[in-house]
Amino acid sequence: MPPTLLTVKLHGFKSFASGANEEFNKHLNVIIGRNGSGKSNFYDAIRFALHDPDFDVRSDQARRELIH
């Protein structure tokens, strides 16, 4: 059985300074929201936690914006 992401808990990551806690279904999940609601930042948090090699945070500016 492949690994399954069950929960994402965020605090202090980009636009999630006050935190977020999202639970996932093991079959299908959809992230929706208005423009500027944090969808991309949510995906960035997952990529950061899973050490995605394409998630580039090498610049000082990028690192400062990443974590509050």
Coordinates of N, CA and C in Angstrom, one line a residue:
M1 N 0.8 -1.2 0.0 CA 0.0 0.0 0.0 C 0.9 1.2 0.0
P2 N 0.6 2.2 -0.9 CA 1.4 3.4 -0.9 C 1.2 4.3 0.3
P3 N 2.2 5.1 0.6 CA 2.0 6.1 1.8 C 0.8 7.0 1.6
T4 N 0.2 7.3 2.6 CA -1.0 8.2 2.5 C -0.9 9.4 3.5
L5 N -1.2 10.5 3.0 CA -1.1 11.7 3.8 C -2.5 11.9 4.5
L6 N -2.5 11.8 5.8 CA -3.8 11.8 6.5 C -4.1 13.2 7.1
T7 N -3.1 14.0 7.5 CA -3.4 15.3 8.2 C -2.3 16.2 7.8
V8 N -2.6 17.5 7.6 CA -1.7 18.6 7.5 C -1.9 19.6 8.6
K9 N -0.9 19.8 9.4 CA -1.0 20.8 10.5 C 0.0 21.9 10.2
L10 N -0.5 23.1 10.1 CA 0.4 24.3 9.8 C 0.3 25.3 10.9
H11 N 1.4 25.9 11.2 CA 1.5 27.0 12.1 C 2.7 27.8 11.8
G12 N 2.5 29.1 11.4 CA 3.6 29.9 11.1 C 4.3 29.7 9.7
F13 N 3.6 29.1 8.8 CA 4.1 28.8 7.5 C 3.4 29.8 6.5
K14 N 4.2 30.7 5.9 CA 3.6 31.7 4.9 C 2.4 32.3 5.5
S15 N 1.2 32.2 4.8 CA 0.0 32.8 5.2 C -0.7 32.1 6.3
F16 N -0.2 31.1 6.8 CA -0.8 30.3 7.9 C -0.2 30.6 9.3
A17 N 0.0 31.9 9.6 CA 0.6 32.4 10.8 C -0.2 31.9 12.0
S18 N -1.5 31.9 11.9 CA -2.3 31.5 13.1 C -2.6 30.0 13.1
G19 N -2.3 29.3 12.0 CA -2.4 27.9 12.0 C -3.6 27.4 11.1
A20 N -3.5 26.1 10.8 CA -4.5 25.4 10.1 C -4.3 23.9 10.3
N21 N -5.4 23.2 10.3 CA -5.4 21.7 10.6 C -6.4 21.1 9.6
E22 N -5.9 20.4 8.6 CA -6.7 19.8 7.6 C -6.5 18.3 7.6
E23 N -7.6 17.5 7.7 CA -7.6 16.1 7.6 C -8.0 15.7 6.2
F24 N -7.4 14.6 5.7 CA -7.6 14.1 4.3 C -8.3 12.8 4.3
N25 N -9.1 12.5 3.3 CA -9.7 11.3 3.0 C -8.7 10.4 2.3
K26 N -8.7 9.1 2.5 CA -7.6 8.3 1.9 C -7.9 8.0 0.4
H27 N -9.1 8.5 -0.1 CA -9.4 8.2 -1.5 C -9.2 9.4 -2.4
L28 N -9.9 10.5 -2.1 CA -9.8 11.7 -3.0 C -10.0 13.0 -2.1
N29 N -9.2 14.0 -2.5 CA -9.3 15.3 -1.8 C -9.2 16.4 -2.8
V30 N -9.9 17.5 -2.5 CA -9.9 18.6 -3.4 C -9.7 19.9 -2.5
I31 N -8.8 20.7 -2.9 CA -8.5 22.0 -2.2 C -9.1 23.1 -3.1
I32 N -10.1 23.8 -2.6 CA -10.7 24.9 -3.3 C -10.7 26.1 -2.4
G33 N -10.8 27.3 -3.1 CA -10.9 28.5 -2.3 C -10.8 29.7 -3.2
R34 N -11.1 30.9 -2.7 CA -11.0 32.1 -3.5 C -9.6 32.5 -3.8
N35 N -9.4 33.4 -4.7 CA -8.0 33.9 -5.0 C -7.5 34.5 -3.7
G36 N -6.2 34.2 -3.4 CA -5.6 34.7 -2.2 C -5.9 34.0 -0.9
S37 N -6.6 32.9 -1.0 CA -7.0 32.2 0.3 C -6.0 31.3 0.8
G38 N -4.9 31.1 0.1 CA -3.8 30.3 0.6 C -3.6 28.9 0.0
K39 N -4.3 28.6 -1.0 CA -4.2 27.3 -1.7 C -2.8 26.9 -2.1
S40 N -2.1 27.8 -2.7 CA -0.7 27.6 -3.2 C 0.2 27.5 -2.0
N41 N 0.0 28.3 -0.9 CA 0.8 28.2 0.3 C 0.6 26.8 1.0
F42 N -0.6 26.3 0.9 CA -0.9 25.0 1.5 C -0.1 23.9 0.8
Y43 N -0.2 24.0 -0.6 CA 0.6 23.0 -1.4 C 2.1 23.2 -1.1
D44 N 2.6 24.4 -1.0 CA 4.0 24.7 -0.7 C 4.4 24.1 0.6
A45 N 3.5 24.1 1.6 CA 3.8 23.5 2.9 C 4.0 22.0 2.8
I46 N 3.1 21.4 2.0 CA 3.3 19.9 1.8 C 4.6 19.6 1.1
R47 N 4.9 20.4 0.0 CA 6.1 20.2 -0.7 C 7.3 20.4 0.2
F48 N 7.3 21.4 1.0 CA 8.4 21.7 1.9 C 8.6 20.5 2.9
A49 N 7.5 20.0 3.5 CA 7.6 18.9 4.5 C 8.0 17.6 3.8
L50 N 7.7 17.4 2.6 CA 8.1 16.2 1.9 C 9.4 16.3 1.2
H51 N 10.1 17.4 1.4 CA 11.4 17.7 0.8 C 11.4 17.6 -0.8
D52 N 10.4 18.2 -1.4 CA 10.3 18.2 -2.8 C 11.6 18.9 -3.4
P53 N 12.4 18.2 -4.3 CA 13.6 18.8 -4.8 C 13.3 20.0 -5.7
D54 N 12.1 20.2 -6.2 CA 11.7 21.3 -7.1 C 11.2 22.5 -6.3
F55 N 11.1 22.3 -5.0 CA 10.6 23.4 -4.1 C 11.9 24.2 -3.7
D56 N 12.1 25.3 -4.3 CA 13.4 26.1 -4.2 C 13.2 27.2 -3.1
V57 N 13.9 27.1 -2.0 CA 13.9 28.2 -1.0 C 15.4 28.6 -0.7
R58 N 16.2 28.6 -1.7 CA 17.6 28.9 -1.5 C 17.9 30.4 -1.2
S59 N 17.1 31.3 -1.7 CA 17.4 32.7 -1.5 C 17.0 33.1 -0.1
D60 N 17.7 34.1 0.5 CA 17.3 34.6 1.8 C 15.9 35.1 1.8
Q61 N 15.5 35.8 0.8 CA 14.2 36.4 0.7 C 13.1 35.3 0.8
A62 N 13.3 34.2 0.1 CA 12.4 33.1 0.0 C 12.3 32.5 1.4
R63 N 13.4 32.3 2.1 CA 13.5 31.7 3.4 C 12.7 32.6 4.4
R64 N 12.9 33.9 4.4 CA 12.2 34.8 5.3 C 10.7 34.8 5.1
E65 N 10.3 34.7 3.8 CA 8.9 34.6 3.6 C 8.2 33.3 3.9
L66 N 9.0 32.3 4.0 CA 8.5 30.9 4.3 C 8.0 30.7 5.7
I67 N 8.7 31.1 6.7 CA 8.3 30.9 8.1 C 8.2 32.2 8.9
H68 N 7.2 32.3 9.6 CA 7.0 33.5 10.4 C 7.8 33.4 11.7

